């Protein structure tokens, strides 16, 4: 047994060494394109690997517009993420693999604001610096338990979507100064929904099915691919009235084999339907760009995830899958208490449900009420203006505090 353990550890060590050497080679390949401008004032700190780059990608367009007003760069801890963002991001990227690299960057740049899109534990290696604002911007708006974590208190400020987020945090966090530390900006990503629709115009009803992954604990088991997905996709494919756009979460099936198999069944079913009818143009979407899917679909079906609220920001019809896990933490105090739910038992009868949803004036009125509650003014450009105003406010506050502490020891 000790020999087996030693061999296993040796293999893992060798694999890590090989990955490290490959990462160094890849970084050298793009070295001339790495590096932040000397005058950068706002950085986005991303400590995750490429599997979670979806959290950054949704911010590319809003950050690009911000960079037209103030210098912005990305700090990437992972070589894989740095390389990917050099290729696809509109922002300059700095690779800070080690803490020493991070310390060098901070010494060479007068960073005033650090933006964080997630709660990676390595965030704290950046947050130890006190002469800059640490701002949580998140990677989506939702009623998941993640949105009320006490980790909000670790940041100087949080940019939130609107009234719903404020009420959620008020209920969950004790002694948290929302008036000062939570700044509502709406959903600036919705101002930049873009991308080429990969199918021709026609009279088919376009249904976006965008499920989340299976989750890493029972309370977060929101994923529907195994419980709803196969049945609902088959029901849609059985009728020539529909075109399916299937966009599963990038982590779908990473922990649950059955979930991965159901995901594969759906992908195979879409491919078979396209072979049988080349005019169907069903889509298995794994692209980095998110926008056209939400804006173009006549109806969306999502799990409890940020995709619910990304779709909500468009003001267009959606169904939310009801989790089958009794342990799943579902906060029905907000939109989910009034949502159009799809039970697993009803997935096979989805076409009839869609007919009702798309013609209901009552459903439309409910939707409009919640759009306003979550995002405020959704007039194109309004959220982007609020995002810029929030950054301007924080830069002004930085100047105020810097003036108060002139001459203080470093």
Coordinates of C-alpha atoms in Angstrom, one line a residue, residues 42-401:
X42 CA -8.6 49.9 -12.7
X43 CA -7.7 46.2 -12.8
X44 CA -9.9 43.1 -13.0
X45 CA -8.4 40.3 -10.9
X46 CA -9.0 36.8 -12.1
X47 CA -7.5 33.9 -10.2
X48 CA -9.4 31.0 -11.9
X49 CA -8.4 28.7 -14.7
X50 CA -9.9 28.6 -18.2
X51 CA -12.9 26.5 -17.2
X52 CA -14.3 29.6 -15.4
X53 CA -13.5 32.1 -18.1
X54 CA -17.2 32.5 -18.8
X55 CA -17.3 34.7 -15.7
X56 CA -14.9 37.1 -17.4
X57 CA -16.3 36.9 -20.9
X58 CA -19.6 38.5 -20.0
X59 CA -17.7 41.5 -18.7
X60 CA -15.6 42.1 -21.8
X61 CA -17.9 44.5 -23.6
X62 CA -18.8 46.6 -20.6
X63 CA -15.1 46.8 -19.6
X64 CA -14.1 47.8 -23.1
X65 CA -16.4 50.8 -22.9
X66 CA -15.0 51.6 -19.4
X67 CA -11.5 51.5 -20.8
X68 CA -12.3 54.3 -23.2
X69 CA -12.7 56.5 -20.1
X70 CA -10.0 55.2 -17.7
X71 CA -7.1 52.7 -18.3
X72 CA -8.2 49.1 -17.4
X73 CA -6.2 45.8 -17.4
X74 CA -6.7 42.2 -16.3
X75 CA -4.5 40.4 -13.8
X76 CA -4.6 36.7 -14.5
X77 CA -3.1 34.2 -12.0
X78 CA -3.5 31.2 -14.3
X79 CA -1.3 30.8 -17.4
X80 CA -4.1 29.2 -19.3
X81 CA -6.5 32.0 -18.5
X82 CA -3.9 34.6 -19.4
X83 CA -3.3 33.0 -22.8
X84 CA -7.0 32.7 -23.6
X85 CA -7.7 36.3 -22.6
X86 CA -4.8 37.6 -24.6
X87 CA -6.4 36.0 -27.6
X88 CA -10.0 37.0 -27.0
X89 CA -10.2 39.9 -24.5
X90 CA -10.3 43.6 -25.6
X91 CA -8.2 44.5 -22.6
X92 CA -4.5 44.2 -21.9
X93 CA -3.6 41.2 -19.7
X94 CA -0.8 40.8 -17.1
X95 CA 0.1 37.3 -16.0
X96 CA 0.9 37.3 -12.2
X97 CA 1.5 33.6 -11.5
X98 CA 3.2 34.1 -8.2
X99 CA 2.6 36.4 -5.2
X100 CA 6.0 38.0 -6.1
X101 CA 4.6 38.9 -9.5
X102 CA 1.6 40.4 -7.9
X103 CA 3.8 42.5 -5.5
X104 CA 5.9 43.7 -8.4
X105 CA 2.8 44.8 -10.3
X106 CA 1.4 46.7 -7.3
X107 CA 4.7 48.4 -6.8
X108 CA 4.9 49.6 -10.4
X109 CA 1.3 50.7 -10.9
X110 CA -0.9 53.1 -9.0
X111 CA -4.0 50.9 -9.0
X112 CA -7.0 52.6 -7.5
X113 CA -9.8 50.0 -8.1
X114 CA -9.7 46.2 -8.2
X115 CA -12.7 44.4 -9.6
X116 CA -13.5 40.8 -8.8
X117 CA -16.0 38.6 -10.7
X118 CA -16.0 35.7 -8.3
X119 CA -15.1 34.5 -4.8
X120 CA -11.9 32.6 -5.5
X121 CA -9.8 32.1 -2.3
X122 CA -6.8 33.7 -4.1
X123 CA -8.7 36.9 -4.1
X124 CA -7.3 37.5 -0.6
X125 CA -3.8 37.6 -1.9
X126 CA -4.8 40.8 -3.7
X127 CA -7.1 42.1 -1.1
X128 CA -4.3 42.6 1.4
X129 CA -3.5 45.9 -0.3
X130 CA -5.3 48.7 1.6
X131 CA -4.7 51.7 -0.6
X132 CA -7.1 50.7 -3.4
X133 CA -10.8 49.9 -3.5
X134 CA -11.7 46.2 -3.7
X135 CA -15.0 45.9 -5.6
X136 CA -17.1 42.8 -6.1
X137 CA -18.9 42.9 -9.4
X138 CA -19.9 39.3 -9.6
X139 CA -20.5 37.3 -12.8
X140 CA -24.3 37.5 -12.8
X141 CA -27.5 38.4 -11.0
X142 CA -29.6 35.6 -9.5
X143 CA -31.4 34.4 -6.4
X144 CA -28.9 31.6 -5.7
X145 CA -27.4 31.2 -2.2
X146 CA -24.1 32.4 -3.7
X147 CA -25.6 35.9 -4.0
X148 CA -26.1 36.4 -0.2
X149 CA -22.8 35.1 1.1
X150 CA -21.2 36.9 4.0
X151 CA -18.1 37.2 1.7
X152 CA -19.6 40.4 0.4
X153 CA -18.3 42.1 3.6
X154 CA -14.7 41.4 2.6
X155 CA -14.9 44.0 -0.2
X156 CA -15.0 47.7 0.1
X157 CA -17.9 47.9 -2.3
X158 CA -20.2 45.8 -4.4
X159 CA -21.8 46.7 -7.7
X160 CA -25.3 45.2 -7.6
X161 CA -28.1 45.0 -10.2
X162 CA -31.0 46.7 -8.5
X163 CA -33.7 46.6 -5.9
X164 CA -34.0 42.9 -5.7
X165 CA -30.3 42.5 -4.9
X166 CA -30.5 45.1 -2.3
X167 CA -33.5 43.4 -0.6
X168 CA -31.7 40.1 -0.8
X169 CA -28.6 41.4 0.9
X170 CA -30.6 43.3 3.5
X171 CA -32.3 40.0 4.6
X172 CA -29.1 38.0 4.7
X173 CA -26.3 40.2 6.0
X174 CA -26.1 41.7 9.5
X175 CA -24.5 45.1 10.0
X176 CA -23.7 45.7 6.3
X177 CA -23.9 49.3 5.2
X178 CA -25.8 48.9 2.0
X179 CA -26.3 52.7 1.5
X180 CA -22.5 53.1 1.2
X181 CA -21.1 49.8 0.0
X182 CA -23.7 48.5 -2.4
X183 CA -24.0 50.5 -5.6
X184 CA -26.9 49.6 -8.1
X185 CA -25.9 49.6 -11.8
X186 CA -28.4 47.3 -13.5
X187 CA -27.1 44.8 -16.0
X188 CA -24.6 46.5 -18.3
X189 CA -24.0 43.3 -20.2
X190 CA -27.5 43.5 -21.6
X191 CA -26.4 46.7 -23.4
X192 CA -23.9 44.7 -25.4
X193 CA -25.7 41.5 -26.3
X194 CA -24.2 40.7 -29.7
X195 CA -23.1 38.0 -32.0
X196 CA -24.1 36.5 -35.3
X197 CA -27.2 34.4 -35.2
X198 CA -26.0 31.0 -36.7
X199 CA -29.3 30.1 -38.4
X200 CA -31.5 31.6 -41.1
X201 CA -34.6 33.6 -40.4
X202 CA -37.8 31.6 -40.5
X203 CA -41.1 30.9 -38.9
X204 CA -39.9 28.4 -36.3
X205 CA -40.2 29.3 -32.6
X206 CA -36.7 29.6 -31.3
X207 CA -36.3 28.0 -27.9
X208 CA -33.1 28.6 -25.9
X209 CA -32.4 25.9 -23.3
X210 CA -29.5 27.1 -21.1
X211 CA -29.2 24.8 -18.1
X212 CA -26.6 25.1 -15.4
X213 CA -24.2 22.4 -14.1
X214 CA -25.1 19.8 -11.5
X215 CA -23.6 21.7 -8.6
X216 CA -21.1 20.6 -6.0
X217 CA -23.5 20.1 -3.0
X218 CA -27.2 19.3 -2.5
X219 CA -28.2 22.8 -1.7
X220 CA -26.8 24.0 -5.0
X221 CA -28.2 21.2 -7.2
X222 CA -30.1 23.4 -9.6
X223 CA -29.1 21.6 -12.8
X224 CA -31.9 20.1 -15.0
X225 CA -30.1 18.3 -17.8
X226 CA -30.6 14.9 -16.2
X227 CA -34.1 15.6 -14.8
X228 CA -35.8 17.7 -17.4
X229 CA -33.4 18.2 -20.3
X230 CA -33.6 15.0 -22.3
X231 CA -37.4 14.9 -22.2
X232 CA -37.9 18.6 -23.1
X233 CA -35.4 18.6 -25.9
X234 CA -37.0 15.4 -27.4
X235 CA -40.4 17.0 -27.2
X236 CA -39.2 20.1 -29.1
X237 CA -37.4 18.1 -31.7
X238 CA -40.5 16.0 -32.4
X239 CA -42.2 19.0 -33.9
X240 CA -41.1 21.1 -36.9
X241 CA -42.5 24.2 -35.2
X242 CA -39.3 24.6 -33.1
X243 CA -35.7 25.4 -33.3
X244 CA -33.6 24.5 -30.3
X245 CA -30.5 26.4 -29.1
X246 CA -28.8 24.3 -26.5
X247 CA -26.2 26.1 -24.4
X248 CA -25.2 24.0 -21.4
X249 CA -23.0 25.3 -18.6
X250 CA -19.3 24.6 -19.4
X251 CA -18.9 22.5 -16.2
X252 CA -21.9 20.3 -17.0
X253 CA -21.1 16.7 -16.0
X254 CA -17.8 17.4 -14.3
X255 CA -18.9 15.7 -11.1
X256 CA -21.9 13.5 -12.0
X257 CA -21.5 10.8 -14.7
X258 CA -25.3 10.5 -15.2
X259 CA -25.4 14.3 -15.8
X260 CA -22.6 14.0 -18.3
X261 CA -24.4 11.2 -20.1
X262 CA -27.7 13.1 -20.3
X263 CA -25.8 16.1 -21.7
X264 CA -24.3 13.8 -24.4
X265 CA -27.8 12.4 -25.2
X266 CA -29.1 15.9 -25.9
X267 CA -26.1 16.8 -28.1
X268 CA -26.5 13.6 -30.0
X269 CA -30.3 14.2 -30.4
X270 CA -29.7 17.6 -31.9
X271 CA -27.2 16.3 -34.3
X272 CA -29.5 13.5 -35.4
X273 CA -32.4 16.0 -35.9
X274 CA -30.2 18.2 -38.1
X275 CA -29.2 15.2 -40.2
X276 CA -32.9 14.2 -40.6
X277 CA -33.9 17.8 -41.5
X278 CA -31.1 20.0 -42.7
X279 CA -33.5 23.0 -42.6
X280 CA -34.0 22.6 -38.8
X281 CA -30.7 24.3 -37.9
X282 CA -30.8 23.3 -34.2
X283 CA -27.8 24.6 -32.4
X284 CA -25.4 23.2 -29.8
X285 CA -23.8 26.4 -28.6
X286 CA -20.5 26.3 -26.8
X287 CA -19.2 29.7 -28.0
X288 CA -17.5 32.2 -25.8
X289 CA -19.9 35.0 -26.9
X290 CA -23.1 35.3 -24.9
X291 CA -25.8 37.7 -26.2
X292 CA -27.5 36.7 -29.4
X293 CA -28.8 33.6 -27.7
X294 CA -30.7 35.6 -25.1
X295 CA -31.8 38.3 -27.4
X296 CA -32.9 36.2 -30.4
X297 CA -34.8 33.3 -28.7
X298 CA -38.6 33.6 -28.6
X299 CA -38.6 31.8 -25.3
X300 CA -35.9 30.7 -22.9
X301 CA -35.7 27.7 -20.5
X302 CA -33.1 28.1 -17.8
X303 CA -32.3 26.6 -14.4
X304 CA -31.9 28.7 -11.3
X305 CA -28.7 30.5 -12.2
X306 CA -27.5 33.8 -13.5
X307 CA -29.0 32.9 -16.9
X308 CA -32.5 33.5 -15.5
X309 CA -31.6 37.1 -14.8
X310 CA -29.6 37.6 -18.0
X311 CA -32.8 36.6 -19.8
X312 CA -35.0 38.6 -17.5
X313 CA -33.0 41.7 -18.5
X314 CA -34.2 41.3 -22.1
X315 CA -37.9 41.4 -21.0
X316 CA -38.7 38.3 -23.1
X317 CA -40.6 35.1 -22.0
X318 CA -38.9 32.4 -20.0
X319 CA -39.5 29.3 -18.0
X320 CA -37.5 28.2 -15.0
X321 CA -36.9 24.5 -14.3
X322 CA -38.0 23.4 -10.8
X323 CA -35.0 21.5 -9.1
X324 CA -35.8 17.9 -8.3
X325 CA -33.5 17.8 -5.3
X326 CA -35.5 18.5 -2.1
X327 CA -32.3 20.0 -0.6
X328 CA -31.9 22.6 -3.3
X329 CA -32.0 26.1 -1.8
X330 CA -34.7 28.0 -3.7
X331 CA -35.3 31.6 -2.6
X332 CA -38.9 32.3 -3.6
X333 CA -39.1 35.7 -1.9
X334 CA -38.2 37.4 -5.2
X335 CA -38.8 36.6 -8.9
X336 CA -38.7 32.9 -8.3
X337 CA -41.8 33.2 -6.2
X338 CA -43.7 34.4 -9.2
X339 CA -41.8 32.7 -12.0
X340 CA -43.2 30.4 -14.7
X341 CA -42.0 27.1 -13.4
X342 CA -41.4 23.9 -15.5
X343 CA -41.7 20.7 -13.4
X344 CA -39.7 17.7 -14.4
X345 CA -42.9 15.7 -14.8
X346 CA -44.2 18.3 -17.4
X347 CA -41.0 18.4 -19.5
X348 CA -42.3 16.0 -22.1
X349 CA -45.4 18.2 -22.6
X350 CA -43.4 21.3 -23.2
X351 CA -45.0 22.4 -26.5
X352 CA -48.4 22.8 -24.9
X353 CA -46.9 24.8 -22.1
X354 CA -45.1 27.1 -24.5
X355 CA -48.4 27.8 -26.4
X356 CA -50.0 29.0 -23.2
X357 CA -46.9 31.0 -22.1
X358 CA -46.5 32.9 -25.3
X359 CA -50.2 34.0 -25.5
X360 CA -50.8 34.9 -21.8
X361 CA -51.2 38.6 -21.1
X362 CA -51.0 37.9 -17.3
X363 CA -47.6 36.2 -17.8
X364 CA -46.4 39.2 -19.7
X365 CA -47.5 41.7 -17.0
X366 CA -45.8 39.7 -14.3
X367 CA -42.6 39.6 -16.4
X368 CA -42.5 43.4 -16.8
X369 CA -43.0 43.9 -13.1
X370 CA -40.0 41.8 -12.2
X371 CA -37.8 43.2 -14.9
X372 CA -38.1 46.6 -13.4
X373 CA -37.6 45.3 -9.8
X374 CA -34.3 43.5 -10.7
X375 CA -32.7 45.9 -13.2
X376 CA -34.4 49.3 -13.0
X377 CA -34.3 51.2 -16.2
X378 CA -33.5 48.8 -19.0
X379 CA -33.4 51.4 -21.7
X380 CA -30.5 50.5 -24.0
X381 CA -27.4 52.2 -22.6
X382 CA -28.8 53.1 -19.2
X383 CA -27.0 50.3 -17.3
X384 CA -23.7 51.1 -18.9
X385 CA -24.1 54.8 -17.9
X386 CA -24.7 53.6 -14.3
X387 CA -21.6 51.4 -14.4
X388 CA -19.4 54.2 -15.6
X389 CA -20.9 56.5 -12.9
X390 CA -20.1 54.0 -10.2
X391 CA -16.5 53.8 -11.3
X392 CA -16.3 57.6 -11.5
X393 CA -17.7 57.8 -7.9
X394 CA -15.1 55.3 -6.6
X395 CA -12.3 57.1 -8.4
X396 CA -13.4 60.4 -6.8
X397 CA -13.5 58.7 -3.3
X398 CA -10.0 57.4 -3.9
X399 CA -8.8 60.9 -4.6
X400 CA -10.4 62.2 -1.4
X401 CA -8.8 59.5 0.7

